Tab-separated table of C-alpha atoms in Angstrom:
chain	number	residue	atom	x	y	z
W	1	UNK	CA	0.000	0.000	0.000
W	2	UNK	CA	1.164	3.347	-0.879
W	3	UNK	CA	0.123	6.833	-0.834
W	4	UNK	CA	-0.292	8.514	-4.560
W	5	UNK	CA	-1.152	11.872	-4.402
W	6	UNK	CA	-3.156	12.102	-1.179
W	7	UNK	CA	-4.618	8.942	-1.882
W	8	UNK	CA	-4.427	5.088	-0.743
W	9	UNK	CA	-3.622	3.258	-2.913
W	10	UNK	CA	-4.455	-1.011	-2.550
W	11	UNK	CA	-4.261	-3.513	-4.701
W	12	UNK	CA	-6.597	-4.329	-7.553
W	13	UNK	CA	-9.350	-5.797	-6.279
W	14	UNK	CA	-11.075	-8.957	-8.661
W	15	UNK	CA	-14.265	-7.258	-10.734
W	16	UNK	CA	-17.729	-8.031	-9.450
W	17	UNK	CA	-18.881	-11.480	-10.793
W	18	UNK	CA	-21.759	-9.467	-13.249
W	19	UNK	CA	-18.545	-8.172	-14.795
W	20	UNK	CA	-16.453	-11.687	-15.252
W	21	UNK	CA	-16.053	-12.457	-19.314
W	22	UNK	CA	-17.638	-8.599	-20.330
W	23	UNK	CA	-15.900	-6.782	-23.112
W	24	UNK	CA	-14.483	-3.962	-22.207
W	25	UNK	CA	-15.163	-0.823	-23.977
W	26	UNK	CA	-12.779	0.995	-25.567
W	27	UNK	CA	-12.653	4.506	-26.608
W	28	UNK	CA	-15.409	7.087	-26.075
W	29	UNK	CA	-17.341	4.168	-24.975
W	30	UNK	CA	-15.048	3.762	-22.362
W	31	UNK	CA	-14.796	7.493	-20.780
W	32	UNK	CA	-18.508	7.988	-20.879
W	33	UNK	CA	-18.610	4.800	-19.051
W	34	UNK	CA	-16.599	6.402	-16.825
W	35	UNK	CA	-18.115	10.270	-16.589
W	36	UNK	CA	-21.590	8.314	-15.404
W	37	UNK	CA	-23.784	10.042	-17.816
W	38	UNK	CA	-27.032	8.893	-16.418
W	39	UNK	CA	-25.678	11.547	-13.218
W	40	UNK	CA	-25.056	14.560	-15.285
W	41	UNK	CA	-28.729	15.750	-14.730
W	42	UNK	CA	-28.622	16.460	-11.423
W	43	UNK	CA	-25.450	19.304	-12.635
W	44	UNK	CA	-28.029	20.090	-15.646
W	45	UNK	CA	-31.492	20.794	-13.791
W	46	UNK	CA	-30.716	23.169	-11.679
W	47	UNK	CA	-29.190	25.643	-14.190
W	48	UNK	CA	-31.932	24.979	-16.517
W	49	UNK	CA	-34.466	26.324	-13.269
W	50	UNK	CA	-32.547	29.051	-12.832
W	51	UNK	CA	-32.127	30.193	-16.147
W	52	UNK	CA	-36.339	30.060	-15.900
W	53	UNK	CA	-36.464	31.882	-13.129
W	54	UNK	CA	-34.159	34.778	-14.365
W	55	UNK	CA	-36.503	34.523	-17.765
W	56	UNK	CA	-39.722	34.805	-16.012
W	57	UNK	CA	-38.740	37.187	-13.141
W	58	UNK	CA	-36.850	40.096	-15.150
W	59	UNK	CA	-36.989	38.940	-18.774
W	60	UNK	CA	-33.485	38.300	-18.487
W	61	UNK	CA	-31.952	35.592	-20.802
W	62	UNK	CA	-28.446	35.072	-22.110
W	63	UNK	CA	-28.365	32.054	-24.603
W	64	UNK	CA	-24.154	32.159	-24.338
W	65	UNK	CA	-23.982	32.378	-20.571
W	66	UNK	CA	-26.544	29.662	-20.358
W	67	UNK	CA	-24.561	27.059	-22.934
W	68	UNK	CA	-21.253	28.574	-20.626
W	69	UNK	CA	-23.007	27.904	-17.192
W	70	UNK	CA	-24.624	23.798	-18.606
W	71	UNK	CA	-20.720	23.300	-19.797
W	72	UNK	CA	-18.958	24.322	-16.894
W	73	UNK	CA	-21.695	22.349	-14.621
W	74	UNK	CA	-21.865	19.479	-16.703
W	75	UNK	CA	-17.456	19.400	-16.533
W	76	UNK	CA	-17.872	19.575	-12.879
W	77	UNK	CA	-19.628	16.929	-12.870
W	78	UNK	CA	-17.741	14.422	-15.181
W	79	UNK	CA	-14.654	15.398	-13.050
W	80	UNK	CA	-16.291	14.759	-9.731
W	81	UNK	CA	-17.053	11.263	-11.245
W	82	UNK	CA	-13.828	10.286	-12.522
W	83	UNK	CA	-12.239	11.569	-9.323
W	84	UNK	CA	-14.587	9.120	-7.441
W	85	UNK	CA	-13.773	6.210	-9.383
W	86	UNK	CA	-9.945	7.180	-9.094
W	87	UNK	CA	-9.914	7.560	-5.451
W	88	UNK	CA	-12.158	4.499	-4.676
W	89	UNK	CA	-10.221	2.341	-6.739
W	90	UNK	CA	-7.156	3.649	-4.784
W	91	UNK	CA	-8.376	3.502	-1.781
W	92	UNK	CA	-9.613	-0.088	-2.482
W	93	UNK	CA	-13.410	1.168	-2.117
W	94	UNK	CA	-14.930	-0.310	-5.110
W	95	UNK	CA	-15.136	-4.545	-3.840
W	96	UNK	CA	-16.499	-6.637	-5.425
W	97	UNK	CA	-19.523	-6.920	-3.194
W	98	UNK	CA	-20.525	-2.985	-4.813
W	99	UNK	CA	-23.971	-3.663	-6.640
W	100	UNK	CA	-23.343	-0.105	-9.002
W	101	UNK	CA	-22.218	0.275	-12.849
W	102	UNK	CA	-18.748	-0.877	-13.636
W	103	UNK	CA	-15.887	1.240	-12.317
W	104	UNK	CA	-13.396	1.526	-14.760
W	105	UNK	CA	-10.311	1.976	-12.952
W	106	UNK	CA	-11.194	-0.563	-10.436
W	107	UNK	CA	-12.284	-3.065	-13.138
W	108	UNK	CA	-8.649	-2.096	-14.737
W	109	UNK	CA	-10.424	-0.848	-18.006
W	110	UNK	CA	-8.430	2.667	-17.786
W	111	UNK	CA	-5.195	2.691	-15.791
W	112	UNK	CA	-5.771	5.440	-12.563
W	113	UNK	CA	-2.735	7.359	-14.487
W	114	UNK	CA	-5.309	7.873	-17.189
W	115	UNK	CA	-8.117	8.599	-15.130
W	116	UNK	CA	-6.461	10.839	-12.885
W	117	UNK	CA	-5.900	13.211	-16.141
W	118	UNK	CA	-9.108	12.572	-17.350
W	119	UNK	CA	-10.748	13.948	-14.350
W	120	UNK	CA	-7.952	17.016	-14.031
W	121	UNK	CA	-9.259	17.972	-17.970
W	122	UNK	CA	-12.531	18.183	-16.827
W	123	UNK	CA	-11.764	20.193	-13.967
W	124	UNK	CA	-9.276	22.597	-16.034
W	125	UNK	CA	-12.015	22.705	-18.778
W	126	UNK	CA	-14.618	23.639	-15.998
W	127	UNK	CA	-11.770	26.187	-14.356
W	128	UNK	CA	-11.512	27.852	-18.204
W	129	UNK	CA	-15.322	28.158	-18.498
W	130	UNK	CA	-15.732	29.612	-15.094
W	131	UNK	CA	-13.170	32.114	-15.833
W	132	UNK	CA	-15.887	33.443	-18.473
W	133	UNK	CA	-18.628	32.956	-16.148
W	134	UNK	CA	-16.235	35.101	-13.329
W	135	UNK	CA	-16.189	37.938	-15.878
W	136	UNK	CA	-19.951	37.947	-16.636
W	137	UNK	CA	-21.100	37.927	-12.848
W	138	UNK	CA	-18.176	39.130	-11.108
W	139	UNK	CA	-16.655	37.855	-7.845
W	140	UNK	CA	-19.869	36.046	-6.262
W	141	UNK	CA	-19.528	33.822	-9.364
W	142	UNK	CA	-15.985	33.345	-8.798
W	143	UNK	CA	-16.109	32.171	-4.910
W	144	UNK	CA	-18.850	29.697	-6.708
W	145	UNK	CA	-16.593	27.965	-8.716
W	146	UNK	CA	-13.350	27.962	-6.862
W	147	UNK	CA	-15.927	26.156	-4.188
W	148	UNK	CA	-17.594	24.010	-6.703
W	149	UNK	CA	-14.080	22.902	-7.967
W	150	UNK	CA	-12.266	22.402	-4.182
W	151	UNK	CA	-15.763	20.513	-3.511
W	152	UNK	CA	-15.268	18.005	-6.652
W	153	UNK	CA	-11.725	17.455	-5.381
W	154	UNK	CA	-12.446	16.988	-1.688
W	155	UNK	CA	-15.438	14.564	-2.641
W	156	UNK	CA	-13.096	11.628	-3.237
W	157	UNK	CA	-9.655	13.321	-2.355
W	158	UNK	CA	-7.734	14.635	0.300
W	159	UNK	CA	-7.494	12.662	4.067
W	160	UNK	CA	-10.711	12.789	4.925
W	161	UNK	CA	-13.426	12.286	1.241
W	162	UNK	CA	-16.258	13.523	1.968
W	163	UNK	CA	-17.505	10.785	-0.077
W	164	UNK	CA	-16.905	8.693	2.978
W	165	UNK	CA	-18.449	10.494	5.523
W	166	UNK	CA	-22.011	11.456	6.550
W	167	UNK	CA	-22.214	14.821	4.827
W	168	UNK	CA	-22.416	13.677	1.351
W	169	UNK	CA	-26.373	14.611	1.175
W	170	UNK	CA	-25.226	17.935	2.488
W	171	UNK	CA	-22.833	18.303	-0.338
W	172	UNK	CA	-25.135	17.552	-3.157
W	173	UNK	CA	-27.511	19.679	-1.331
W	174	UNK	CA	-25.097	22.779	-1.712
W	175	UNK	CA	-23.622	22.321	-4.486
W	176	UNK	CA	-25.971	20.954	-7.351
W	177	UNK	CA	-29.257	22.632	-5.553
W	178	UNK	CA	-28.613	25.881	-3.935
W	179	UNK	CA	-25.601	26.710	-5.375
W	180	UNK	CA	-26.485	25.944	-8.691
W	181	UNK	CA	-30.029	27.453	-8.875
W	182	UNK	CA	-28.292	30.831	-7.333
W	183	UNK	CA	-25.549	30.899	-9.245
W	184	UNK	CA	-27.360	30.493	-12.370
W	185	UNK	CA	-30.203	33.814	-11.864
W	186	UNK	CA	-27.088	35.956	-11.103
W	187	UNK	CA	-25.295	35.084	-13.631
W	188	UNK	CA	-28.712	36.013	-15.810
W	189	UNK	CA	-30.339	38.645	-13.470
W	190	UNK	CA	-27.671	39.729	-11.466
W	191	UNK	CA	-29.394	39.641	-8.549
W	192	UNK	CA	-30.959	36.970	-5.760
W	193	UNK	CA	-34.580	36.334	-4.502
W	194	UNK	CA	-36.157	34.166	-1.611
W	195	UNK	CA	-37.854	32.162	-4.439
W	196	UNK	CA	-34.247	31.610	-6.514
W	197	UNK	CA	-33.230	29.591	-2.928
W	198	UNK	CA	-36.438	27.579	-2.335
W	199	UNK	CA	-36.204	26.079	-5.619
W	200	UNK	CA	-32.315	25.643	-4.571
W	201	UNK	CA	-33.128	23.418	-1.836
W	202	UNK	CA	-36.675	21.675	-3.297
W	203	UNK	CA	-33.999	21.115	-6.511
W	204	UNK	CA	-31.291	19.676	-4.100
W	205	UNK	CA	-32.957	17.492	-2.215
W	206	UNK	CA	-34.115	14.916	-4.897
W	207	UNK	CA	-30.215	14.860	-5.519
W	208	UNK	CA	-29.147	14.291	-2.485
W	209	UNK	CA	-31.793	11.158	-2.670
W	210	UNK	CA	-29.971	9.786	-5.520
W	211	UNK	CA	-26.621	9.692	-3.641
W	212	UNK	CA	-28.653	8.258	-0.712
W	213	UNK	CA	-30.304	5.867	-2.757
W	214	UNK	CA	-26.691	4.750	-4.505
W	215	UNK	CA	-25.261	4.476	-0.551
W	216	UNK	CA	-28.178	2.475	0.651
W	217	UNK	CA	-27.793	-0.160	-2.261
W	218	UNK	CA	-24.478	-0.004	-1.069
W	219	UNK	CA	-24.450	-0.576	2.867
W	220	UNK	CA	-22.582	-3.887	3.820
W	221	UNK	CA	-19.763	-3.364	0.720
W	222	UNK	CA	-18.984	0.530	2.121
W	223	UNK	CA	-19.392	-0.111	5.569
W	224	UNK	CA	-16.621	-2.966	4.947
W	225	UNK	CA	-14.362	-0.221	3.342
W	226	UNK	CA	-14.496	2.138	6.742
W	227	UNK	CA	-16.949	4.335	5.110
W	228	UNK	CA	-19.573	6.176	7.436
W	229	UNK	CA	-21.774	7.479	4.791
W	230	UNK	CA	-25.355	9.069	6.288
W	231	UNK	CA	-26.968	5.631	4.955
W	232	UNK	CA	-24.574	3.435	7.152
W	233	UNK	CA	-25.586	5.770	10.224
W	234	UNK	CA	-29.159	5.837	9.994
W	235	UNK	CA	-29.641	2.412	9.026
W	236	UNK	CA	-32.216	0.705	6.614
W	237	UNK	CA	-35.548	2.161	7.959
W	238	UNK	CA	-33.680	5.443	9.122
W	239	UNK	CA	-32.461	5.746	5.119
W	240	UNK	CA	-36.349	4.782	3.962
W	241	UNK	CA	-37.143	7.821	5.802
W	242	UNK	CA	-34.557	10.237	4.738
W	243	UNK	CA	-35.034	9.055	1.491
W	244	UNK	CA	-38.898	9.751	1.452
W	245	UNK	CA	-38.340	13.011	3.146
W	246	UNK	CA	-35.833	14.350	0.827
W	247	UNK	CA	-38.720	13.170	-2.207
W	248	UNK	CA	-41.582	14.975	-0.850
W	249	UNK	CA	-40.297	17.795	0.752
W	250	UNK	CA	-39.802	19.798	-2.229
W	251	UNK	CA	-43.457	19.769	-3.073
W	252	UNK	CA	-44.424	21.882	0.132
W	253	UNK	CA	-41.702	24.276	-0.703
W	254	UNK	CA	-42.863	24.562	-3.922
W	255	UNK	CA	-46.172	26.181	-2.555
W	256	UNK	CA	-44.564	28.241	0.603
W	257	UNK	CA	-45.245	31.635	0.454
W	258	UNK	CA	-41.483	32.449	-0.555
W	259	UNK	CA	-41.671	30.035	-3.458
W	260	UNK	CA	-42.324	31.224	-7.172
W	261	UNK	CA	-45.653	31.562	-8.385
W	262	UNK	CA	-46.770	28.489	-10.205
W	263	UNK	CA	-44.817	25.773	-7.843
W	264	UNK	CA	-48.160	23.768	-7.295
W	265	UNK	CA	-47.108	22.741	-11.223
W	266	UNK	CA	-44.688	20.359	-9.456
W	267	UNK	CA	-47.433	18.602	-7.483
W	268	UNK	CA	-47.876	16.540	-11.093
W	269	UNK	CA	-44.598	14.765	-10.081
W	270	UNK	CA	-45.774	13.816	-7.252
W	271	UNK	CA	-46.931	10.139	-8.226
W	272	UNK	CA	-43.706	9.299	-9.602
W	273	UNK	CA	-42.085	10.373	-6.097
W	274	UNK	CA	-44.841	8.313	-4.219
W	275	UNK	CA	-43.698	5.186	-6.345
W	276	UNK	CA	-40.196	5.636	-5.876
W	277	UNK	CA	-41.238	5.636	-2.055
W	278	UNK	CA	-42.492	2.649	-1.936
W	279	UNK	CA	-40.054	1.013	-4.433
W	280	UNK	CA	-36.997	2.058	-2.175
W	281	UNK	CA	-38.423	0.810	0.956
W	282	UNK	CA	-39.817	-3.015	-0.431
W	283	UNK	CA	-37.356	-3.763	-3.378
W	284	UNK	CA	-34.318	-6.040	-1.952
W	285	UNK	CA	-30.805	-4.017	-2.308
W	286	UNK	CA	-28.681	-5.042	-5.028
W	287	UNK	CA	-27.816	-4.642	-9.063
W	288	UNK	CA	-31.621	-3.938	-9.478
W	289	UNK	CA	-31.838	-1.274	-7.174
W	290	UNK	CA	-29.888	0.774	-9.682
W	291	UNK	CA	-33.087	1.768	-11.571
W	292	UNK	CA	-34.306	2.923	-8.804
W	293	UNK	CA	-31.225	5.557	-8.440
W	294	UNK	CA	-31.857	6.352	-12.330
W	295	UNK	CA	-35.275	7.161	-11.710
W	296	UNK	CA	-34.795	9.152	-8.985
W	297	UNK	CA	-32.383	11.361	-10.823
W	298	UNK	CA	-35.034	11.501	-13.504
W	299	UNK	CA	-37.704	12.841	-11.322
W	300	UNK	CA	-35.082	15.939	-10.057
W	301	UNK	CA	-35.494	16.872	-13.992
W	302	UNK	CA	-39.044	16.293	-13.924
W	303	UNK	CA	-39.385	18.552	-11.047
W	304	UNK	CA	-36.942	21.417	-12.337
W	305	UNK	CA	-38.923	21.334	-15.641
W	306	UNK	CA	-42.447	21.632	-13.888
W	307	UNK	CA	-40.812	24.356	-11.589
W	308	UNK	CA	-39.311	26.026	-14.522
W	309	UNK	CA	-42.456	25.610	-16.356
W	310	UNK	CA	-45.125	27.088	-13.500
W	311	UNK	CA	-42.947	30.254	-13.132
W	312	UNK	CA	-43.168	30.417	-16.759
W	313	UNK	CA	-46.843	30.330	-16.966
C-alpha cells in the first residue's frame, strides 16, 4: 500500500462477478462509461431552473452564458465522477460486493494514471469556463466555482473524502441545488430572490436522494471499506425515511409563500415520487436497485422542468 497523491492506494481488487467475461469498452465508450452520464442531470437541472427563473422574473436571458453555465456544470460533474472512481479504486473502495455500474479503474479498463488526467481535464475545462462565467457575474460567481471545484476534489480526495463520511447529502444539497439554482439567476439577473433559494433546496434534495439511494444499495460493501456514509448511520428504515423526506419535501416548498408563483405545477410529479417511495423501501438491495437511483435522478429533472415551467406560466 502506498500513498499517490493524497490517496491510498491497494491492490486491484477482482471485478464483481456481473462483470467476469464482459468486453471492455474501448474509446469514447469507455470514458462515458466512466463520466456516469445517467448523473449529469442532477449538474443540468438546476441551471436549466434558474435560467427560468431569471426569464420569467426580469426577462433576463443570455443564450451564451446559459450554454457557458450547462458546460462548466456538466465538466464539474464528469470530473467529480472520474475523481470518485480514481480515489475508490485507490483507496480499495470499489469490492467486489458494490452492486453499481462498472468502475473503470477498479475493473482495470483505464489505468488510474489515465483517469487521474481525465478527471484534471474536466476540472481545467470547468476552471476555463468559469473564468468566463467570473467575468460575466463578477466575484460572487468566482467564490462559486473555486468552491464548486475544491468541492469536486475533496469529494473523493484529500485525508478525509467527503464521499466517505455522513455529509455527502449535504454536499449535493449545496452544491448541485442551492448553489447551482443561485448561481445560475445571477449570472442572468444579477441579482438573488427568496424564491431563486427555495427552488435551490426543493432542486437539491431529490439529488441528495440519488446519492442516498446509490449508498443504501451499497451498505454492507462501504461499511466494509471504513466508510460512514449518512446511509450506514441511519440504518435501513432510518435511510427509507430520509429518502422519502428528501422526495416529498420539495413539493411543500414549492407552494410556501417564498416560493415562485406556479410551484403547485410540481405537485404533477408527485406520483412518480410516491412510487419511488415505496419502491426504495420493499425492493431487496442489489444490481436492481440501480433503476431505482436512475429514476430518482429523472424525477429531479421532472421537477426542475415543472418548476421552470409554472414560473413560466
Amino acid at each position: 500500500m502506498r500513498i499517490e497523491g493524497g490517496l491510498t492506494h491497494q491492490p486491484p481488487t477482482a471485478p464483481p462477478p456481473a462483470s467476469l467475461g464482459d468486453q471492455p469498452p474501448t474509446g469514447w465508450r469507455l470514458w462515458l462509461a466512466a463520466i456516469r452520464p445517467r448523473t449529469l442531470t442532477i449538474a443540468i437541472a438546476p441551471v436549466l431552473a434558474g435560467t427560468a427563473l431569471a426569464w420569467s422574473g426580469f426577462g433576463r436571458l443570455s443564450p451564451s452564458v446559459l450554454a457557458a453555465t450547462l458546460a462548466g456544470a456538466v465538466a464539474i460533474q464528469a470530473g467529480t465522477n472520474l475523481w470518485n472512481d480514481l480515489g475508490d479504486a485507490l483507496r480499495g473502495g470499489d469490492q467486489p460486493l458494490r452492486q453499481g455500474p462498472p468502475r473503470v479503474t477498479a475493473l482495470g479498463w483505464a489505468a488510474p494514471d489515465r483517469v487521474r488526467r481525465a478527471a484534471m481535464a474536466c476540472f481545467a475545462l470547468a476552471g476555463l469556463i468559469g473564468l468566463y462565467l467570473a467575468h460575466v457575474g463578477g466575484w460572487p460567481i468566482l467564490a462559486l466555482g473555486v468552491a464548486s471545484l475544491a468541492a469536486g476534489w475533496a469529494y473523493s480526495g484529500g485525508p478525509r473524502p467527503i464521499a466517505y463520511t455522513a455529509l455527502g447529502e449535504v454536499f449535493v444539497v449545496a452544491f448541485f441545488g442551492l448553489g447551482a439554482v443561485a448561481g445560475t439567476h445571477w449570472l442572468q439577473a444579477g441579482t438573488l430572490t427568496p424564491e431563486v433559494l427555495v427552488v435551490g433546496l426543493a432542486l437539491g434534495l431529490p439529488a441528495a436522494a440519488v446519492l442516498m439511494a446509490n449508498n443504501y444499495r451499497d451498505l454492507e460493501a462501504d461499511r466494509l471499506v471504513g466508510r460512514r456514509t449518512l446511509a450506514i448511520r441511519l440504518g435501513i428504515d432510518g435511510s427509507r425515511l430520509a429518502y422519502a423526506l428528501m422526495m416529498l419535501t420539495p413539493f411543500p416548498l414549492m407552494m410556501a409563500p417564498t416560493a415562485p408563483d406556479g410551484g403547485w405545477v410540481c405537485l404533477a410529479a408527485a406520483p412518480l415520487a410516491i412510487r419511488l417511495i415505496i419502491d426504495f423501501a420493499t425492493r431487496p438491495r442489489g444490481p436492481a436497485f440501480n433503476a431505482i437511483l436512475a429514476a430518482t435522478a429523472r424525477f429531479q429533472v421532472m421537477l426542475a422542468v415543472l418548476a421552470a415551467l409554472g414560473a413560466l406560466l
